[in-house]
């Protein structure tokens, strides 16, 4: 069978699975499958149930709706899930035997993160509320635009827009009494909750400090559901979240760090005593990032796996990201770590049955968007459970990345991958595109990446690397780009380009392109101001001017200090020195600037400044603006906009690298 090249429109043919949840009996699991509808190019998600003895999962919900977050009741008789089938996301429930779902909540601004109490009487969820606002809405209320009065520093957030004075709060739904009660109050956000085994207490993360507006810390708190008393467990020195009670209720496991390296600090596994408040870092001697920081472009809004306790409380299971792979690991109470699963792939989800000692994990690799596998920890055996993209993968040709390692002048090793074009023939030369990831404290890895496959399918060699500043290579490496943006991180990228153009004679070094988003967009802009080596560039949701970024980004007020070591008040000249727009006179490479109109992380004025400057200088530049799209355009934006973005990128590179 002759396979065809992958296309931008293939986004509509890829099925994405996520959020597996093993049932109480351990014989089946629920999960979510998301598609992009061919007709209206909208996302739709549905709940599937898969009996581990059967070959094929069964779809349980249908229609042009988004059903997600399935959660089994403690007795296994029901499944609660979140659905927008009534307009706004609400909790629905259905019998574990099947049948029509029934609506449980009717909350003004919708719900997220449903969680059964261990005794099955309550459902906990999160919603957003303004001060003195009721939970339920009056359908007769007329919606009208009003001025927004702002007094806070943190008044907006990418994907959340202007806060409009609303905050995330925990709400308790009593199924027996059919009543809802808001548990948390105040001008704070509350999230990442977990029940104590006795269904009496809830642990959650929040910044409830009186100086919350000026601090980027997250603390752990416990609230008593009867007395409503709130106890603070941590001391506002770091970021602690994803807390989970031990089966006996005597300890809490969580992820976190104490901001030693600001946003570049590695996550660790911590144990916290809920009575004494004593906390212990269990993974301090392991120089690896806890959690999943692998970048991709098809797996948006994937719930991050929390730490998982073993039944005997002697082990904690978690994911970690190391050298391009995200694996599943086990830690004992002495901090000794054992690998459960680590291969050249990406573990993006996990659920565990403590009685059967069985995991169901979601795994992706460069040749597969993701499927579920069963891992038996006793037999140490992995069994494939799903093959949701079998037909699609049989039809398209994929390029398998080849790992490369380049050595910088100071001896540091720079890891990355190279992908050959789909039409590769020995003896031919091809243009190459350098892709640069955002963050910068994230990681390219062994996962499926549609955009990279598309570039390879379109006739390009693709190079992507993890320069210093990336996660996956230890704390020193992750911290190494701070205060030095455009310094050795830039040289690492050029070192990788030098290496592959020297090593692989099929790369035409006179036809090089470069692209990246967010920090990768900053670096694309920076590169163009410091070398004319590239013949075409596409900068995406980029940063061009740190002096204005400070005041317009939702994170600008602390990010410039964390990453560049200063702010506009203390040292505006340093921000200007690191701003790509300062070097605009040097830019001669044809540049396409792409930006979302509603991006609050790297606001569109960053693209506007660069475009206007280059156009005024009569440089070769074009500007592509995407209406009603946030910083997440390439990952979770409107499908039609995602496809248009890819089409324009290809057209730009084709025009300048193939002509």
C-alpha positions in Angstrom: 0.0 0.0 0.0 1.4 3.4 -1.0 1.1 5.9 1.8 0.4 9.5 1.2 2.1 12.5 2.9 0.4 13.9 6.0 -1.5 17.2 5.5 -2.7 20.1 7.6 -6.3 18.9 7.2 -5.2 15.6 8.9 -5.8 17.3 12.2 -9.5 16.4 11.6 -8.6 12.8 11.2 -6.6 12.2 14.3 -8.4 10.8 17.3 -7.0 11.9 20.7 -7.6 9.8 23.8 -6.9 11.0 27.4 -7.9 10.8 31.0 -8.2 7.0 31.6 -10.0 6.0 34.8 -10.0 2.4 36.1 -13.3 1.2 37.6 -13.5 0.0 41.2 -13.6 -3.6 40.1 -10.5 -3.2 38.0 -12.1 -4.9 35.1 -12.7 -1.9 32.9 -11.8 1.7 32.5 -13.4 4.9 31.2 -11.6 7.4 29.0 -12.2 10.4 26.8 -11.8 10.5 23.0 -11.7 13.9 21.2 -12.2 14.4 17.4 -12.5 17.4 15.1 -15.7 17.0 13.1 -15.2 17.0 9.4 -18.4 19.0 8.7 -18.2 22.0 11.1 -14.5 21.8 12.2 -15.5 21.8 15.9 -14.1 19.7 18.7 -16.3 17.0 20.2 -15.4 14.7 23.0 -17.2 11.5 24.2 -16.9 9.0 27.0 -15.8 5.4 26.1 -15.8 2.3 28.3 -13.3 -0.5 27.7 -13.6 -3.9 29.3 -10.0 -5.2 29.7 -11.1 -8.5 28.4 -12.5 -7.0 25.2 -10.6 -5.9 22.1 -12.6 -2.8 21.3 -13.8 0.0 23.6 -17.5 1.0 23.5 -18.7 4.6 23.0 -21.1 5.6 25.8 -21.9 9.2 24.9 -22.8 10.7 21.6 -23.8 13.9 19.8 -22.2 17.2 19.0 -21.2 17.8 22.6 -18.1 17.8 24.8 -18.2 15.1 27.4 -15.1 14.7 29.6 -13.7 14.1 33.1 -15.4 10.7 33.7 -15.2 9.7 37.4 -16.5 6.4 38.8 -18.6 6.5 42.0 -16.9 4.7 45.0 -19.3 1.7 44.7 -18.8 1.5 41.0 -22.5 2.0 40.2 -22.3 5.3 38.4 -20.1 7.5 36.3 -20.1 11.2 36.8 -18.7 13.4 34.0 -18.7 17.0 32.8 -20.7 17.9 29.7 -21.8 21.1 27.9 -24.9 19.4 26.5 -27.1 21.8 28.4 -25.0 24.8 27.2 -22.5 25.4 30.0 -20.2 22.6 31.5 -22.2 20.8 34.2 -21.9 17.5 36.0 -23.9 14.7 34.6 -24.2 11.1 35.8 -25.2 7.8 34.3 -25.5 4.3 35.5 -22.5 2.0 35.1 -24.8 -0.3 33.2 -25.6 2.4 30.6 -28.6 4.4 29.8 -29.5 8.1 29.6 -27.4 10.5 31.6 -29.1 12.9 34.0 -27.9 16.4 34.9 -26.6 16.9 38.4 -25.6 20.5 38.6 -27.0 23.8 37.3 -24.2 26.2 38.1 -24.0 29.8 36.7 -20.4 29.7 35.3 -20.1 25.9 34.8 -18.0 23.3 36.6 -14.7 21.5 36.3 -12.7 18.8 38.2 -15.5 16.7 39.7 -14.4 14.4 42.5 -16.5 11.8 44.5 -16.1 11.7 48.2 -14.9 8.2 49.3 -18.2 7.6 51.0 -20.1 8.4 47.8 -22.3 11.0 49.4 -20.7 14.1 47.9 -19.4 15.4 44.6 -16.7 18.1 44.9 -16.1 20.5 42.0 -14.6 23.8 41.1 -16.4 26.8 39.6 -15.7 30.5 39.2 -17.7 33.1 41.1 -17.6 36.8 41.8 -17.9 38.1 45.3 -21.5 37.7 46.6 -22.6 36.0 43.3 -25.0 33.1 43.5 -24.1 29.7 42.3 -27.1 29.3 40.0 -28.2 31.7 37.3 -31.5 33.3 36.7 -32.2 32.6 33.0 -34.2 35.9 32.9 -31.1 38.0 33.7 -30.2 40.3 30.9 -26.6 40.3 29.9 -25.1 43.7 29.3 -21.7 45.1 28.8 -20.4 47.2 31.7 -17.2 49.0 32.4 -14.6 46.8 34.2 -13.1 48.5 37.3 -9.7 47.1 38.1 -7.5 47.5 41.2 -5.4 44.3 41.1 -2.1 43.6 39.5 -3.2 40.1 38.4 -6.4 41.0 36.5 -6.1 38.9 33.3 -4.8 35.5 32.2 -4.3 33.8 28.9 -7.3 31.6 28.0 -9.3 33.2 30.9 -9.3 36.7 29.6 -10.1 39.4 32.1 -10.9 37.9 35.5 -14.1 40.1 35.8 -13.6 39.7 39.5 -14.4 36.0 39.4 -12.3 33.5 41.3 -12.2 29.7 41.4 -13.9 28.2 44.4 -14.6 24.7 45.7 -18.2 23.6 45.9 -19.7 20.6 47.7 -22.7 18.9 46.2 -24.6 16.7 48.7 -26.3 14.0 46.7 -28.4 12.8 49.5 -29.8 16.3 50.4 -29.7 17.6 46.8 -27.9 20.7 48.0 -24.8 22.7 47.0 -22.5 24.6 49.3 -19.6 26.9 48.4 -16.7 25.8 50.7 -14.1 28.5 49.9 -14.5 32.2 49.9 -12.4 35.3 49.4 -10.5 36.9 46.5 -8.4 33.9 45.8 -8.3 30.9 43.4 -8.7 27.4 44.9 -7.9 24.3 42.9 -6.3 20.8 42.7 -8.4 19.3 45.5 -8.4 15.8 47.0 -10.6 14.1 49.7 -9.3 12.6 52.9 -10.2 8.8 53.2 -12.9 9.6 55.9 -14.7 12.1 53.6 -14.3 14.8 56.2 -11.5 16.9 55.0 -10.3 18.3 51.6 -6.7 19.3 50.7 -6.3 21.9 48.0 -3.9 24.5 46.6 -4.2 28.2 46.7 -2.4 31.5 47.3 -4.5 33.0 50.1 -1.7 35.4 51.2 -2.7 39.0 51.9 0.0 39.9 49.4 -1.4 37.4 46.9 -1.3 39.9 44.1 2.5 40.2 44.4 3.5 36.6 45.1 3.7 33.6 42.8 3.6 31.0 45.6 1.0 28.2 46.0 0.3 26.7 49.4 -1.5 23.6 50.6 -4.6 24.0 52.8 -7.0 21.6 54.5 -10.7 22.5 54.9 -13.0 20.6 57.3 -16.2 20.1 55.5 -18.3 20.2 58.7 -16.7 23.1 60.6 -15.4 24.9 57.5 -12.1 25.6 59.3 -9.2 26.1 57.0 -5.6 25.1 58.1 -2.6 26.1 56.1 0.0 23.3 55.7 2.9 25.2 53.9 4.5 28.5 54.6 4.3 30.5 51.4 7.9 29.7 50.3 7.2 27.8 47.1 4.7 26.1 44.8 2.9 23.0 46.1 0.1 21.3 44.2 -1.4 18.0 43.0 -1.8 16.9 46.6 -3.2 13.4 47.3 -4.0 11.8 50.7 -2.5 8.5 51.7 -5.0 5.6 52.2 -4.7 5.9 56.0 -5.0 9.7 56.0 -1.8 10.2 57.9 0.3 11.7 55.0 -0.2 13.8 51.9 1.9 13.4 48.8 2.3 16.4 46.4 4.5 17.9 43.7 6.3 21.2 44.3 9.4 23.2 44.8 10.5 26.3 46.8 11.2 28.6 43.8 15.0 28.3 44.3 15.4 28.9 40.6 12.1 30.7 40.1 10.3 29.3 37.1 13.2 27.0 36.1 13.1 25.1 39.4 12.6 21.3 39.1 9.5 19.8 40.5 10.0 17.3 43.4 7.8 14.8 45.2 7.0 15.9 48.8 5.4 14.2 51.8 3.4 16.5 54.2 2.2 15.5 57.6 -1.3 17.0 57.9 -1.1 17.2 61.7 2.4 18.4 62.3 2.7 20.2 58.9 6.2 18.7 58.6 7.2 18.3 55.0 9.9 16.2 53.4 11.3 16.4 49.9 11.6 12.8 48.8 13.4 13.2 45.4 16.0 15.9 46.1 18.9 13.6 45.2 17.2 12.8 41.8 18.1 15.5 39.3 15.0 14.9 37.1 11.9 17.0 36.4 8.9 15.4 38.1 5.8 15.5 35.9 5.1 15.7 32.2 6.8 18.6 30.3 6.9 17.0 26.9 5.6 19.3 24.2 3.2 18.3 21.4 0.5 20.0 19.4 -2.4 17.5 19.4 -2.9 16.8 23.1 -4.4 20.0 24.6 -6.0 20.1 28.0 -4.6 16.8 29.1 -5.2 16.3 32.9 -1.8 16.1 34.6 -1.5 12.9 36.5 -1.2 13.3 40.3 1.0 11.2 42.5 -0.5 7.8 43.2 -0.2 5.8 46.5 0.2 2.1 46.6 -2.3 0.2 48.8 0.4 -0.5 51.5 1.5 3.1 51.4 5.1 2.0 50.8 5.3 3.4 47.3 4.3 6.5 45.4 4.0 6.4 41.6 4.5 9.4 39.3 5.6 10.5 35.9 8.9 12.3 35.2 10.6 13.8 32.1 14.1 12.9 31.3 16.2 13.3 28.1 13.2 13.6 25.8 11.2 10.8 27.4 8.4 11.0 29.9 8.1 7.7 31.9 6.4 6.2 34.9 8.3 5.7 38.1 8.0 4.3 41.6 9.5 5.8 44.8 9.7 4.1 48.2 9.5 5.8 51.6 13.3 6.1 51.6 13.4 8.0 48.3 14.7 5.1 46.3 13.3 5.3 42.7 12.5 2.4 40.4 11.4 2.6 36.8 8.0 1.2 36.0 8.0 2.2 32.3 10.6 4.3 30.4 11.1 3.9 26.7 11.6 6.3 23.9 8.1 7.6 24.2 5.7 9.8 26.2 3.6 8.6 29.1 0.8 11.3 29.1 -1.7 9.7 31.4 -2.0 7.0 34.1 -4.6 5.3 36.3 -3.9 2.6 38.9 -5.8 -0.2 40.6 -4.1 -0.8 44.0 -5.7 -4.3 44.5 -4.7 -5.7 41.2 -1.4 -3.7 41.0 -2.3 -2.7 37.4 -1.8 0.5 35.5 -3.6 1.7 32.4 -1.3 4.3 30.9 -1.6 6.6 27.9 1.5 6.4 25.7 2.4 8.5 22.6 5.5 8.3 20.4 6.6 10.1 17.2 4.7 7.6 15.1 1.5 7.5 17.1 -0.7 10.2 18.6 -1.5 8.0 21.6 -3.1 4.8 22.8 -3.7 3.0 26.1 -1.6 0.1 27.5 -2.0 -2.1 30.5 1.1 -2.5 32.7 1.1 -5.2 35.3 3.7 -4.3 37.9 3.9 -7.8 39.3 4.5 -9.5 36.0 6.3 -6.4 34.6 4.4 -6.8 31.4 2.9 -4.2 29.0 -0.1 -5.0 26.8 -1.6 -2.7 24.2 -5.3 -2.0 24.8 -6.3 0.4 22.0 -5.3 1.4 18.4 -7.6 4.3 17.8 -5.7 5.8 14.9 -5.0 2.5 13.1 -6.8 3.5 9.8 -5.2 7.0 9.8 -1.7 5.6 10.5 -2.0 3.0 7.7 -2.8 5.7 5.2 -0.1 8.3 5.9 3.7 8.3 5.7 5.4 9.4 8.9 9.0 10.5 9.3 10.7 8.8 12.3 13.0 11.2 14.2 16.7 10.4 14.5 18.4 11.5 17.7 21.4 13.8 17.4 23.9 15.2 19.9 26.0 18.3 19.3 28.7 19.6 21.5 28.8 23.3 22.4 32.0 25.3 22.7 32.0 25.0 26.4 31.5 21.2 26.2 27.8 21.0 27.0 25.9 18.4 25.0 22.9 19.6 23.1 20.4 16.8 22.4 17.9 16.9 19.6 16.3 15.1 16.6 16.4 15.3 12.9 13.6 14.2 10.6 14.1 13.4 6.9 11.5 14.6 4.4 8.9 12.1 3.4 10.1 12.0 -0.2 13.7 11.4 0.8 16.1 10.0 -1.8 19.8 9.4 -1.3 21.9 11.8 -3.2 19.4 14.6 -3.2 19.5 17.8 -1.1 16.6 19.3 0.8 15.9 22.6 2.6 15.8 22.4 6.4 13.6 24.1 9.0 14.8 24.6 12.6 11.9 24.4 15.1 12.4 26.1 18.5 10.2 25.2 21.5 8.6 27.7 23.8 8.8 27.8 27.6 11.8 27.9 27.7 11.6 25.4 30.6 9.8 22.6 28.8 11.1 19.8 26.6 10.9 18.4 23.0 10.6 14.7 23.3 9.5 11.4 21.8 5.9 12.2 21.2 3.7 12.7 18.2 4.0 16.2 16.8 1.7 16.9 13.8 3.4 20.2 12.8 6.9 18.5 12.6 5.4 15.6 10.6 3.7 18.1 8.2 7.0 19.9 7.5 8.7 16.6 6.8 5.8 15.6 4.6 6.2 18.9 2.7 9.8 18.2 1.7 11.8 19.7 4.5 14.4 18.3 6.8 13.3 19.2 10.3 15.7 19.9 13.2 14.4 20.4 16.7 16.6 20.4 19.9 16.6 21.1 23.6 19.0 23.9 24.1 20.1 25.0 27.6 17.1 26.2 29.5 15.1 23.1 28.6 13.8 20.6 31.1 14.9 17.0 31.0 18.6 17.4 31.6 18.8 18.4 35.3 18.5 21.6 37.4 21.8 23.2 36.2 20.8 22.8 32.6 17.2 24.1 33.1 18.5 27.2 34.9 21.3 27.9 32.4 19.4 30.4 30.1 18.1 32.6 32.8 19.5 36.1 32.7 21.2 35.1 29.4 18.3 35.0 26.8 19.9 35.2 23.4 23.3 34.2 24.8 24.4 30.6 25.1 20.9 29.3 24.3 21.2 31.0 20.9 24.7 29.5 20.5 23.3 26.0 21.3 20.8 26.3 18.5 23.5 27.5 16.0 25.8 24.7 17.2 23.1 22.1 16.4 22.6 23.7 13.0 26.3 23.6 12.3 26.4 20.0 13.5 23.7 18.6 11.2 24.7 20.6 8.2 28.2 19.2 8.6 27.1 15.6 9.3 24.3 15.2 6.7 25.1 16.0 3.1 21.4 15.8 2.2 20.8 19.2 3.9 21.1 22.2 1.6 22.7 24.8 3.9 21.8 27.6 1.5 18.1 26.9 2.1 17.5 27.1 5.9 14.3 28.2 7.6 13.6 28.8 11.3 10.4 29.0 13.3 9.2 28.8 16.9 6.4 30.0 19.2 6.4 32.0 22.5 10.0 31.8 23.7 10.7 30.0 20.4 9.2 33.1 18.7 11.5 35.3 20.8 14.5 33.2 19.7 13.4 33.2 16.1 13.3 37.0 16.2 16.6 37.1 18.0 18.3 34.8 15.5 17.2 37.0 12.6 18.8 40.0 14.2 22.1 38.2 14.7 22.6 36.2 11.5 21.5 36.3 7.9 22.1 32.6 7.6 18.4 31.7 7.3 16.5 32.4 4.1 13.0 32.4 5.6 11.4 32.6 9.1 8.0 32.3 10.7 7.7 33.7 14.2 4.6 32.6 16.2 3.0 34.4 19.3 6.4 35.8 19.9 8.2 38.3 22.1 9.9 41.2 20.4 10.2 43.9 23.2 10.7 43.0 26.8 10.2 46.6 27.9 6.5 46.5 26.8 6.1 42.8 27.6 6.5 43.7 31.3 3.4 45.7 31.3 1.1 43.9 28.8 1.6 40.2 29.4 -0.4 38.4 32.1 2.9 37.2 33.5 5.1 40.1 32.5 5.3 41.7 36.0 7.3 38.7 37.4 8.5 36.9 34.3 11.1 39.5 33.3 12.5 39.4 36.8 12.5 35.6 36.9 14.0 35.1 33.5 16.1 38.3 32.8 16.9 39.3 36.3 15.2 42.7 36.3 12.2 44.8 35.5 11.4 48.0 33.6 11.7 50.1 36.8 15.0 48.7 38.0 16.9 48.3 34.7 15.1 49.1 31.5 18.3 49.1 29.6 18.9 45.4 30.3 15.4 44.5 29.0 16.1 46.6 25.9 19.5 44.8 25.4 17.6 41.4 25.3 14.8 42.7 23.0 14.9 41.4 19.4 13.3 44.6 18.1 16.5 46.4 19.1 18.3 44.6 16.3 15.6 45.0 13.7 17.9 47.0 11.4 20.0 43.8 11.1 17.0 41.7 9.9 17.1 40.9 6.2 15.4 37.4 6.3 11.9 37.3 5.0 9.7 37.0 8.1 6.1 36.0 8.6 4.7 37.1 11.9 1.7 35.0 13.2 -0.2 36.1 16.3 -3.5 35.5 18.0 -5.7 38.5 18.7 -6.6 37.4 22.2 -3.1 36.2 23.3 -2.6 37.5 26.8 0.7 35.7 27.4 2.5 37.3 24.6 0.1 40.0 23.5 -0.4 40.8 19.9 1.3 44.2 20.4 4.5 42.3 20.4 3.9 41.2 16.8 2.6 44.6 15.9 5.7 46.4 17.1 8.0 44.1 15.2 5.8 44.2 12.0 5.6 48.0 12.0 9.3 48.4 12.7 10.3 46.0 9.9 7.8 47.5 7.5 9.0 51.0 8.2 12.5 49.8 7.5 11.2 48.3 4.2 12.2 44.8 5.2 10.5 41.7 3.8 7.8 41.0 6.3 4.1 39.9 6.5 1.7 39.8 9.4 -1.0 37.1 9.9 -3.5 37.8 12.7 -5.9 35.2 14.1 -9.1 36.5 15.5 -10.5 35.3 18.9 -7.5 33.0 19.5 -5.3 32.8 22.6 -1.6 31.8 23.2 -2.8 28.2 22.8 -3.7 28.6 19.1 -1.4 25.9 17.7 -2.6 23.4 20.3 -6.2 24.0 21.2 -7.3 26.9 19.0 -10.3 26.7 16.6 -9.5 23.9 14.2 -10.0 26.1 11.1 -7.5 28.6 12.5 -5.0 25.9 13.3 -5.2 24.5 9.8 -5.0 28.0 8.3 -1.9 28.7 10.5 -0.2 25.6 9.1 -1.1 26.3 5.5 0.3 29.8 5.7 3.5 28.6 7.3 4.0 26.1 4.6 3.2 28.6 1.9 5.8 31.1 3.3 8.5 28.5 3.5 7.7 27.1 0.0 7.9 30.6 -1.4 11.3 31.4 0.0 13.0 28.0 0.3 11.8 26.3 -2.9 11.8 29.2 -5.4 
